[in-house]
XYZ file of C-alpha atoms in Angstrom:
605
model
C 33.236 -9.409 14.220
C 29.519 -10.200 13.750
C 28.952 -13.867 12.946
C 26.088 -15.347 10.952
C 23.253 -16.496 13.187
C 22.831 -20.218 13.960
C 19.616 -22.127 13.316
C 17.275 -22.536 16.300
C 18.149 -26.247 16.428
C 21.833 -25.353 16.905
C 21.578 -23.144 20.024
C 22.194 -24.321 23.613
C 19.032 -25.544 25.336
C 19.968 -23.749 28.584
C 19.850 -20.435 26.682
C 16.241 -21.052 25.600
C 13.052 -20.716 27.601
C 11.134 -23.736 28.851
C 7.682 -23.739 27.245
C 6.975 -27.130 28.838
C 5.826 -25.170 31.893
C 2.801 -24.326 29.721
C 2.405 -27.697 27.947
C 4.690 -30.700 28.282
C 3.865 -32.099 24.829
C 2.227 -31.110 21.553
C -0.468 -33.679 22.347
C -1.255 -31.949 25.656
C -1.528 -28.614 23.806
C -3.892 -30.077 21.173
C -6.054 -31.638 23.894
C -6.302 -28.241 25.638
C -7.443 -26.571 22.394
C -10.058 -29.311 21.805
C -11.249 -29.056 25.437
C -11.472 -25.282 25.139
C -13.704 -25.410 22.039
C -16.006 -27.941 23.791
C -16.160 -25.756 26.898
C -17.114 -22.712 24.798
C -19.873 -24.663 23.004
C -21.350 -25.787 26.332
C -21.065 -22.299 27.820
C -22.813 -20.629 24.863
C -25.619 -23.222 25.029
C -26.153 -22.536 28.734
C -25.904 -18.745 28.862
C -26.776 -17.279 25.458
C -30.071 -15.407 25.805
C -30.156 -16.061 29.558
C -28.206 -13.122 31.007
C -31.213 -11.223 32.324
C -30.451 -9.988 35.853
C -27.657 -9.407 38.370
C -27.559 -13.047 39.537
C -27.342 -14.529 36.016
C -24.770 -11.873 35.063
C -22.495 -12.953 37.924
C -22.942 -16.660 37.120
C -22.180 -16.014 33.434
C -19.051 -14.016 34.354
C -17.765 -16.882 36.527
C -17.942 -19.256 33.566
C -16.525 -16.630 31.222
C -13.587 -16.060 33.579
C -12.798 -19.815 33.522
C -12.790 -19.854 29.717
C -10.566 -16.761 29.475
C -8.170 -18.335 32.019
C -8.055 -21.564 29.961
C -7.331 -19.619 26.781
C -4.287 -17.958 28.373
C -1.773 -20.859 28.284
C -2.919 -21.944 24.818
C -2.522 -18.434 23.387
C 0.813 -17.924 25.159
C 2.266 -21.248 23.955
C 1.116 -20.540 20.405
C 2.651 -17.068 20.161
C 5.808 -17.758 22.186
C 6.763 -20.850 20.194
C 6.312 -18.887 16.956
C 8.336 -15.886 18.176
C 11.614 -17.757 18.635
C 11.739 -18.956 15.022
C 9.639 -17.336 12.312
C 11.066 -19.855 9.822
C 9.634 -22.844 11.749
C 6.729 -24.004 9.572
C 5.135 -26.093 12.335
C 5.063 -23.166 14.779
C 3.777 -20.754 12.119
C 1.012 -23.152 11.000
C 0.038 -23.745 14.636
C -0.157 -20.002 15.126
C -2.313 -19.545 12.033
C -4.617 -22.414 13.014
C -5.092 -21.115 16.556
C -5.745 -17.623 15.166
C -8.779 -19.052 13.344
C -9.864 -21.044 16.425
C -9.556 -17.981 18.657
C -11.589 -15.889 16.187
C -14.353 -18.520 16.239
C -14.300 -18.637 20.060
C -14.417 -14.826 20.310
C -17.342 -14.774 17.899
C -19.208 -17.404 19.943
C -18.541 -15.492 23.159
C -19.346 -12.013 21.835
C -22.878 -12.411 23.233
C -21.519 -12.046 26.795
C -20.520 -8.401 26.384
C -23.538 -7.715 24.169
C -26.091 -9.138 26.616
C -24.422 -7.506 29.604
C -24.322 -4.157 27.778
C -28.017 -4.382 27.019
C -28.905 -4.697 30.708
C -29.905 -1.444 32.438
C -27.053 0.346 34.233
C -28.770 -0.212 37.605
C -28.779 -4.018 37.020
C -25.042 -3.921 36.245
C -24.456 -1.776 39.330
C -26.388 -4.325 41.423
C -24.109 -7.080 40.056
C -21.061 -4.948 40.930
C -22.325 -4.545 44.503
C -22.905 -8.307 44.813
C -19.517 -9.372 43.413
C -16.305 -7.514 44.104
C -14.438 -9.819 41.666
C -16.292 -8.426 38.671
C -16.734 -4.830 39.821
C -13.861 -3.533 37.692
C -14.926 -5.532 34.613
C -18.511 -4.267 34.813
C -17.445 -0.683 35.490
C -15.437 -0.718 32.244
C -18.367 -2.316 30.431
C -20.721 0.489 31.563
C -18.182 3.022 30.309
C -18.100 1.250 26.934
C -21.893 0.916 26.631
C -22.354 3.865 24.197
C -19.931 2.256 21.704
C -21.373 -1.271 21.813
C -23.007 -2.376 18.533
C -25.928 -4.736 17.855
C -25.124 -8.260 19.155
C -25.071 -9.751 15.643
C -22.675 -7.039 14.468
C -20.421 -7.708 17.480
C -20.495 -11.414 16.649
C -19.538 -10.747 13.028
C -16.709 -8.376 13.993
C -15.352 -10.931 16.467
C -15.454 -13.626 13.754
C -13.255 -11.401 11.584
C -10.693 -10.796 14.376
C -8.048 -13.044 12.756
C -8.455 -11.089 9.514
C -8.233 -7.760 11.342
C -5.025 -8.961 13.015
C -3.541 -10.113 9.698
C -1.511 -6.912 9.003
C 0.653 -7.566 12.074
C 1.301 -11.147 10.981
C 2.051 -9.994 7.436
C 4.451 -7.331 8.745
C 6.365 -9.949 10.772
C 6.518 -12.399 7.871
C 7.904 -9.728 5.553
C 10.436 -8.629 8.146
C 11.611 -11.946 9.589
C 11.087 -14.452 6.760
C 11.163 -12.736 3.361
C 13.775 -10.106 4.145
C 17.228 -11.614 3.740
C 20.301 -9.381 4.066
C 23.428 -9.730 1.955
C 26.902 -9.220 3.415
C 28.218 -5.667 3.134
C 31.738 -4.647 2.219
C 34.215 -2.238 3.844
C 37.745 -1.860 2.455
C 37.516 -5.121 0.529
C 36.287 -7.160 3.516
C 32.817 -8.767 3.783
C 30.656 -8.537 6.916
C 27.391 -10.443 7.572
C 24.185 -8.508 8.204
C 20.784 -9.394 9.662
C 17.987 -7.531 11.438
C 19.268 -8.729 14.827
C 22.924 -8.004 14.107
C 22.142 -4.506 12.790
C 20.037 -3.492 15.801
C 22.194 -5.392 18.299
C 25.687 -4.642 16.968
C 26.228 -2.651 13.774
C 24.033 0.304 14.757
C 26.349 0.979 17.711
C 29.597 -0.146 16.015
C 32.403 2.315 16.978
C 34.129 2.004 13.566
C 32.476 4.782 11.538
C 33.138 3.236 8.100
C 31.590 -0.096 9.113
C 28.674 1.499 10.957
C 27.702 3.778 8.083
C 28.181 0.996 5.504
C 25.973 -1.319 7.585
C 23.325 1.420 7.817
C 23.372 1.889 4.035
C 23.132 -1.852 3.347
C 20.369 -2.271 5.930
C 18.423 0.692 4.504
C 18.825 -0.589 0.948
C 17.176 -3.886 1.909
C 14.354 -2.124 3.779
C 13.757 0.053 0.718
C 13.087 -3.053 -1.428
C 10.116 -3.898 0.827
C 8.825 -0.379 1.548
C 5.748 -0.534 -0.709
C 4.520 -3.900 0.621
C 5.132 -2.809 4.223
C 3.355 0.523 3.639
C 0.351 -1.260 2.140
C 0.284 -3.590 5.154
C 0.353 -0.604 7.500
C -2.367 1.219 5.545
C -4.604 -1.868 5.974
C -4.018 -1.645 9.734
C -4.879 2.043 10.135
C -7.861 1.897 7.759
C -9.301 -0.996 9.789
C -8.878 1.040 12.978
C -10.519 4.084 11.402
C -13.469 2.029 10.118
C -13.921 0.458 13.572
C -13.773 3.885 15.245
C -16.438 5.217 12.857
C -18.678 2.152 13.207
C -18.608 2.360 16.981
C -19.370 6.079 17.012
C -16.111 7.511 18.326
C -15.430 11.107 17.303
C -11.973 10.246 16.025
C -9.598 7.318 15.647
C -7.596 8.868 18.538
C -10.624 8.700 20.867
C -11.118 5.056 19.908
C -7.476 4.071 20.465
C -7.116 6.043 23.715
C -10.396 4.810 25.211
C -8.998 1.616 26.771
C -5.909 3.491 27.978
C -8.197 5.569 30.210
C -6.460 8.823 29.323
C -7.714 11.745 27.270
C -6.118 13.215 24.159
C -4.686 16.187 26.062
C -2.394 13.830 28.050
C -1.375 12.083 24.815
C -0.664 15.375 23.001
C 1.202 16.850 25.973
C 3.600 13.904 26.071
C 4.493 14.357 22.392
C 4.489 18.173 22.186
C 6.548 18.890 25.321
C 9.216 16.322 24.438
C 9.461 17.420 20.791
C 9.876 21.010 21.919
C 11.764 20.885 25.228
C 13.846 17.707 25.074
C 15.188 18.377 21.566
C 17.810 20.989 22.665
C 19.218 18.592 25.291
C 19.456 15.708 22.817
C 21.108 17.927 20.196
C 23.737 18.793 22.803
C 24.239 15.052 23.373
C 24.596 14.469 19.608
C 27.256 17.197 19.391
C 29.106 15.586 22.325
C 29.136 12.231 20.489
C 30.438 13.948 17.368
C 33.226 15.672 19.279
C 34.337 12.606 21.269
C 34.387 10.401 18.155
C 35.964 13.077 15.951
C 33.268 12.704 13.281
C 33.328 14.880 10.158
C 29.571 15.334 10.591
C 26.865 13.881 12.807
C 24.392 11.756 10.866
C 21.323 9.754 11.860
C 23.431 6.596 11.402
C 25.771 7.791 14.194
C 23.237 8.465 16.950
C 23.435 5.032 18.604
C 27.210 4.906 19.106
C 28.371 4.621 22.716
C 30.120 7.647 24.177
C 33.091 5.507 25.250
C 33.108 2.222 23.297
C 36.431 1.194 24.839
C 34.822 1.191 28.255
C 31.846 -1.025 27.322
C 32.187 -4.094 29.588
C 31.344 -7.482 28.080
C 28.977 -9.392 30.316
C 28.139 -13.095 30.341
C 24.616 -14.289 31.065
C 25.793 -15.630 34.441
C 27.475 -12.322 35.385
C 24.342 -10.367 34.471
C 22.441 -12.163 37.242
C 24.640 -10.667 39.986
C 24.411 -7.167 38.464
C 20.620 -7.363 38.324
C 20.240 -8.935 41.778
C 22.406 -6.205 43.306
C 20.758 -3.399 41.327
C 17.216 -4.488 42.225
C 17.984 -5.499 45.842
C 16.219 -2.317 47.004
C 12.935 -3.919 45.809
C 13.206 -6.593 48.498
C 13.862 -10.319 48.773
C 10.522 -11.410 47.284
C 11.347 -9.454 44.132
C 14.944 -10.711 43.768
C 13.739 -14.295 44.358
C 11.603 -13.847 41.244
C 14.691 -12.640 39.340
C 16.647 -15.721 40.454
C 13.810 -18.026 39.428
C 13.710 -16.378 35.995
C 17.332 -17.434 35.442
C 17.225 -20.803 37.204
C 13.913 -22.052 35.781
C 14.507 -20.885 32.192
C 11.894 -18.155 31.963
C 14.276 -16.285 29.634
C 15.141 -16.997 25.994
C 18.694 -15.625 25.567
C 19.706 -17.377 22.341
C 20.517 -15.576 19.105
C 19.198 -17.545 16.134
C 17.817 -17.106 12.634
C 14.137 -16.225 12.476
C 13.892 -15.025 16.090
C 11.796 -11.918 16.760
C 13.912 -8.786 17.081
C 14.144 -6.648 20.194
C 12.949 -7.939 23.537
C 9.605 -8.512 25.223
C 7.989 -10.052 28.275
C 4.851 -12.172 28.129
C 3.118 -12.818 31.461
C 0.350 -15.414 31.071
C -2.066 -15.232 34.010
C -1.745 -18.289 36.238
C 1.781 -19.047 34.978
C 5.208 -17.452 35.298
C 6.386 -14.696 32.916
C 8.468 -15.405 29.796
C 11.161 -13.030 28.522
C 12.624 -12.935 25.004
C 15.993 -11.248 24.405
C 18.880 -11.870 21.976
C 21.952 -11.809 24.219
C 24.962 -10.081 22.626
C 27.055 -9.792 25.820
C 27.076 -5.999 26.019
C 26.228 -4.170 29.239
C 23.283 -2.708 27.338
C 21.745 -6.195 27.437
C 21.762 -5.987 31.245
C 19.624 -2.839 31.086
C 17.303 -4.456 28.505
C 16.927 -7.552 30.673
C 16.330 -5.439 33.810
C 13.628 -3.621 31.792
C 11.878 -6.865 30.803
C 12.207 -8.195 34.363
C 10.343 -5.019 35.372
C 7.393 -6.170 33.262
C 7.791 -9.656 34.753
C 7.871 -8.270 38.317
C 4.777 -6.195 37.591
C 2.664 -9.139 36.458
C 4.245 -11.546 38.944
C 2.636 -9.339 41.608
C -0.537 -8.338 39.721
C -1.377 -11.874 38.549
C -0.963 -13.194 42.101
C -3.364 -10.580 43.504
C -5.905 -10.038 40.729
C -8.169 -12.235 38.614
C -7.628 -12.568 34.869
C -9.954 -9.609 34.158
C -8.261 -7.241 36.622
C -4.543 -7.943 36.275
C -3.600 -5.810 33.261
C -3.419 -2.016 33.669
C -3.844 0.608 30.965
C -1.220 0.635 28.235
C -0.368 4.173 29.384
C 1.079 2.742 32.597
C 2.555 -0.485 31.230
C 6.120 0.809 30.729
C 6.479 2.385 34.192
C 7.539 -0.774 36.110
C 9.968 -1.796 33.354
C 11.747 1.554 33.048
C 11.770 1.783 36.862
C 14.174 -1.178 36.911
C 16.509 0.558 34.459
C 16.607 3.601 36.751
C 17.304 1.448 39.821
C 20.097 -0.418 37.986
C 21.761 2.825 36.898
C 21.461 4.448 40.319
C 22.982 1.367 41.954
C 25.959 1.390 39.569
C 26.533 5.138 40.052
C 26.437 4.823 43.824
C 29.212 2.235 43.836
C 31.963 4.108 41.985
C 33.786 7.427 41.993
C 35.795 6.657 38.841
C 34.903 9.422 36.309
C 35.201 7.012 33.340
C 32.866 4.504 34.979
C 30.426 7.241 36.028
C 30.433 8.638 32.488
C 29.794 5.166 31.117
C 26.827 4.582 33.477
C 25.275 8.011 32.823
C 25.767 7.624 29.077
C 24.065 4.191 29.343
C 21.056 5.849 31.017
C 20.951 8.565 28.361
C 21.712 6.346 25.354
C 19.665 3.323 26.405
C 16.945 4.241 28.837
C 16.118 7.810 27.807
C 17.165 7.796 24.163
C 15.258 4.581 23.542
C 12.083 5.584 25.378
C 12.047 9.387 25.164
C 13.517 9.727 21.675
C 13.229 6.602 19.501
C 9.734 5.676 20.676
C 8.586 9.267 21.113
C 9.595 10.143 17.543
C 7.602 7.080 16.472
C 4.666 8.556 18.381
C 5.005 11.997 16.767
C 5.118 10.338 13.339
C 2.210 8.033 14.220
C 0.090 11.023 15.234
C 0.658 12.578 11.793
C -0.409 9.299 10.150
C -3.646 9.077 12.153
C -4.442 12.753 11.562
C -4.265 12.003 7.845
C -6.399 8.860 8.225
C -8.961 10.718 10.358
C -9.452 13.188 7.536
C -10.294 10.321 5.174
C -6.838 9.980 3.646
C -4.599 6.956 3.139
C -0.848 6.344 3.236
C 1.758 4.791 0.983
C 5.549 4.452 1.202
C 6.252 7.944 -0.148
C 3.851 9.556 2.321
C 5.233 7.580 5.270
C 8.833 8.345 4.308
C 8.007 12.022 4.052
C 6.184 12.112 7.438
C 9.007 10.252 9.191
C 11.715 12.481 7.711
C 9.762 15.601 8.724
C 9.573 14.439 12.373
C 13.283 13.554 12.478
C 14.290 16.910 10.973
C 12.027 18.819 13.394
C 13.611 17.120 16.394
C 17.300 17.117 15.387
C 17.381 20.430 13.498
C 20.698 21.310 11.842
C 22.743 19.402 14.418
C 22.171 15.973 12.851
C 22.110 15.150 9.142
C 19.087 12.983 8.410
C 20.797 10.817 5.809
C 19.106 8.620 3.201
C 17.559 5.587 4.868
C 16.636 7.378 8.091
C 13.142 8.003 6.720
C 12.631 4.204 6.504
C 12.809 3.858 10.296
C 8.995 3.567 10.321
C 9.446 0.074 8.831
C 11.373 -1.234 11.823
C 8.872 -1.204 14.694
C 5.964 -3.596 15.325
C 4.473 -0.983 17.711
C 2.397 0.598 14.965
C 0.210 -2.510 14.947
C -0.568 -2.109 18.662
C -2.581 1.109 18.698
C -1.159 4.249 20.303
C 1.631 2.355 22.031
C 4.876 4.258 21.220
C 4.128 7.375 23.307
C 3.447 5.243 26.397
C 7.173 4.472 26.778
C 7.907 8.088 27.636
C 4.758 8.238 29.786
C 5.908 5.199 31.768
C 9.447 6.528 32.093
C 8.134 9.886 33.318
C 6.359 8.055 36.158
C 9.291 5.737 36.945
C 11.846 8.590 36.937
C 9.875 10.419 39.593
C 9.191 7.277 41.663
C 12.843 6.117 41.483
C 13.891 9.518 42.852
C 11.446 8.949 45.734
C 12.870 5.469 46.393
C 16.427 6.846 46.485
C 15.381 9.604 48.845
C 12.837 7.852 51.085
C 13.854 4.180 50.850
C 11.546 1.428 52.122
C 8.261 3.403 52.467
C 8.457 4.412 48.771
C 9.348 0.816 47.782
C 6.352 -0.520 49.740
C 4.027 1.929 47.985
C 5.428 0.906 44.593
C 4.877 -2.813 45.340
C 1.235 -1.984 46.201
C 0.946 -0.216 42.818
C 2.236 -3.367 41.067
C -0.249 -5.528 42.956
C -3.152 -3.257 41.966
C -2.815 -4.387 38.325
C -5.642 -2.926 36.248
C -8.013 -2.081 39.065
C -7.186 1.632 38.857
C -6.628 4.191 36.081
C -3.078 5.351 35.187
C -3.653 8.621 37.063
C -4.813 6.718 40.181
C -1.892 4.251 40.019
C 0.589 7.120 39.678
C -1.023 8.951 42.553
C -0.599 5.831 44.744
C 3.142 6.154 44.020
C 3.177 9.897 44.763
C 3.174 11.252 41.183
C 0.446 13.484 39.690
C 0.400 12.840 35.928
C -2.640 15.038 35.409
C -0.210 17.992 35.476
C 2.821 18.894 33.348
C 5.173 18.849 36.339
C 6.383 15.195 36.272
C 7.177 15.424 32.547
C 8.924 18.806 32.834
C 10.928 17.520 35.832
C 11.965 14.434 33.877
C 13.058 16.473 30.840
C 15.075 18.734 33.158
C 16.638 15.633 34.744
C 17.717 14.331 31.299
C 19.267 17.758 30.643
C 21.197 17.497 33.925
C 22.500 14.039 32.974
C 23.746 15.332 29.609
C 25.432 18.292 31.326
C 27.162 15.799 33.649
C 28.380 13.869 30.588
C 29.862 17.065 29.122
C 31.594 17.872 32.449
C 32.914 14.318 32.951
C 34.206 14.247 29.367
C 36.117 17.513 29.963
C 37.535 16.061 33.217
C 38.630 12.838 31.473
C 40.102 14.727 28.487
C 42.072 17.095 30.755
C 43.656 14.120 32.594
C 44.486 12.517 29.233
C 46.167 15.683 27.997
C-alpha cells in the first residue's frame, strides 16, 4: 500500500543529508555570498583590461580559480537545500536570489574569458608552458576561440544567464509544486498518487489493474499541464538555437556537443545502433514479461514490472550498506571507506517527503564531500540506484582530490561511466555468490530492467526523441504539445514495434525528465554504460590491474577527452565494437532470463 508522503519537517533527521558541512548557519551562508560579491568587485577592478601577456594571464587565472572555488559551496548549498523540498518558500527564494547574484557575478567575470581569448594563440601557449595547472583550461579556451563573441556581448549574455536558465526552474515548479495528484480508484478502493510514488512504486506494481489505473491517472494529470510544459521546453530549445547561431556554430548539435568533446558521428551512432539492434532483444524481454505475468496484451504501462515480483527482497537502509560494501569491495579499501563515510556522515538524503525532487542524483562540490539524493522505498532496486550514485561520488571523490576546480569535471559523454560501472560490479558480485536459479534470474532481470532498460532504453529513447526535436529546431521550426506528443509516440512505436501497445499517455513521457534542460544529456547514459560494461568485464577477468587503471581514469577528471579516458581503461570508443559488444551482451542476458524461466517453470510443473 502506497502511503501519502510526509512533510519535510516530519522525516527522521538521520535519513536526511547534513548540509551543515557546507555552512553551519544561514548567517554563515549569507556572509559567504556577501564576501564573494566583494571579492569579485576587487578582482574585476584589478584585472579588467590588464590581461595582456602570459604572466598576467596566469596571475588572473589564479584569482579566478579562487573565486570559482568560493562559489562552489554557495551554489551547492543553494541548490541542494531547494531540491529536498520544492514547497519550502525560504529555500526557493534563496535559490532565486542567488540565481540573480550568480548572473551578476558571471557578467562581471565574463571579461576573463574574453580578454584571454583575444590574446594571440602563442601567448596562451606560453602561459600553458609556464603553468601546468591551467594548461587544460587554456587548451579548451583556444579550441573555443572561434566561437567567442565581442567582450560586451559576452558580458550581456552572462548577465542574462538566470533568464536563460529559467525554463528549467519553471519546469520543476510546474512538476513539483503546481502538479497535485488525486487518489485513483480500483474496485471501489482509493489509492494515493504522487510523482515519487508513481515512479518509485506504482509503475512497477505487480497488480495489473492497479498499475494500469495508476498509469492512467498519472497520465491524465500530466495531460493537464502539457501545453505549459511544452511552451517551457520550446523556450529552452529556442534559446539554445539562438545561442548556437550567434556563436557561429553550424548547427545546434555542434554547439551542444562541443563541450562534450565528441563529434556528431559518435552521437548518431549511439542512437542509431541501439534503436536498430537493441530493439529485437528488448521486444523479446517484453514478450517474456507478458508470458510470465499472463497479461492479455503488453502495453507501455507494463514495461517496468519486475520479472518475479514475489522474489523482490525488501532492503533497509542499514542492510543496503553491507550489500554495497561487499559488491564494491573489488574497488579497494580506499573506495569502500568513502562508501562507509557516505552513510556514517550523512552524505545521503534517503527520506521520502512532499516536494522532494524525483529520481536520484549526486552533487560533488569541489573541496567538499559529495551529496546524494534518493527517495528510499526499500526495494532492492534502490540498492542499484544508490550504487549508481555512489559511482558518481567515487568519481569526483578521486577527481576532486587530484585536480583543481577547472580540471576535475570530464565531458558529459563520460560522466555516466563510473556510475553504471558500480551497477555492473554489484550485479556481478550477487551473481557470483549464488547458484539458485530464482536468485540468478532475479539478479539478471535487475540488470536488464534497471541498469540496461533505464540507461539503454528509457534514456536512449529520450535521446532519439530529443534528436528529432533539435532537427526541427535547426530547420527554424518550433514545438508545441501536439508536436512533442507525436514525436515521442513515433520513437516509442519504432522501437517496440507490434510487440508492445503504446497506450494513451505513453506519448507524454517527454514531460517526465529534467534531462532535456541539460543539453544532449540523455544519450550519454548509454555511452557511459557501453564503456563501463566493457571495463567491468576486464575487471572480472583481470582483477587488480584493471581496477588500478580504472582508479587512474577516475583521478584524471576532465584532463582528457572521453576517447582518451576510455583508452586509459582499455576501451576504444572511436569504433563501433564496444557498443556492438554491449548490445550483444544485453541479448545474452535476456536469453539467460528465458532459459532460467523455463528451468524454474519446469520445476514448478
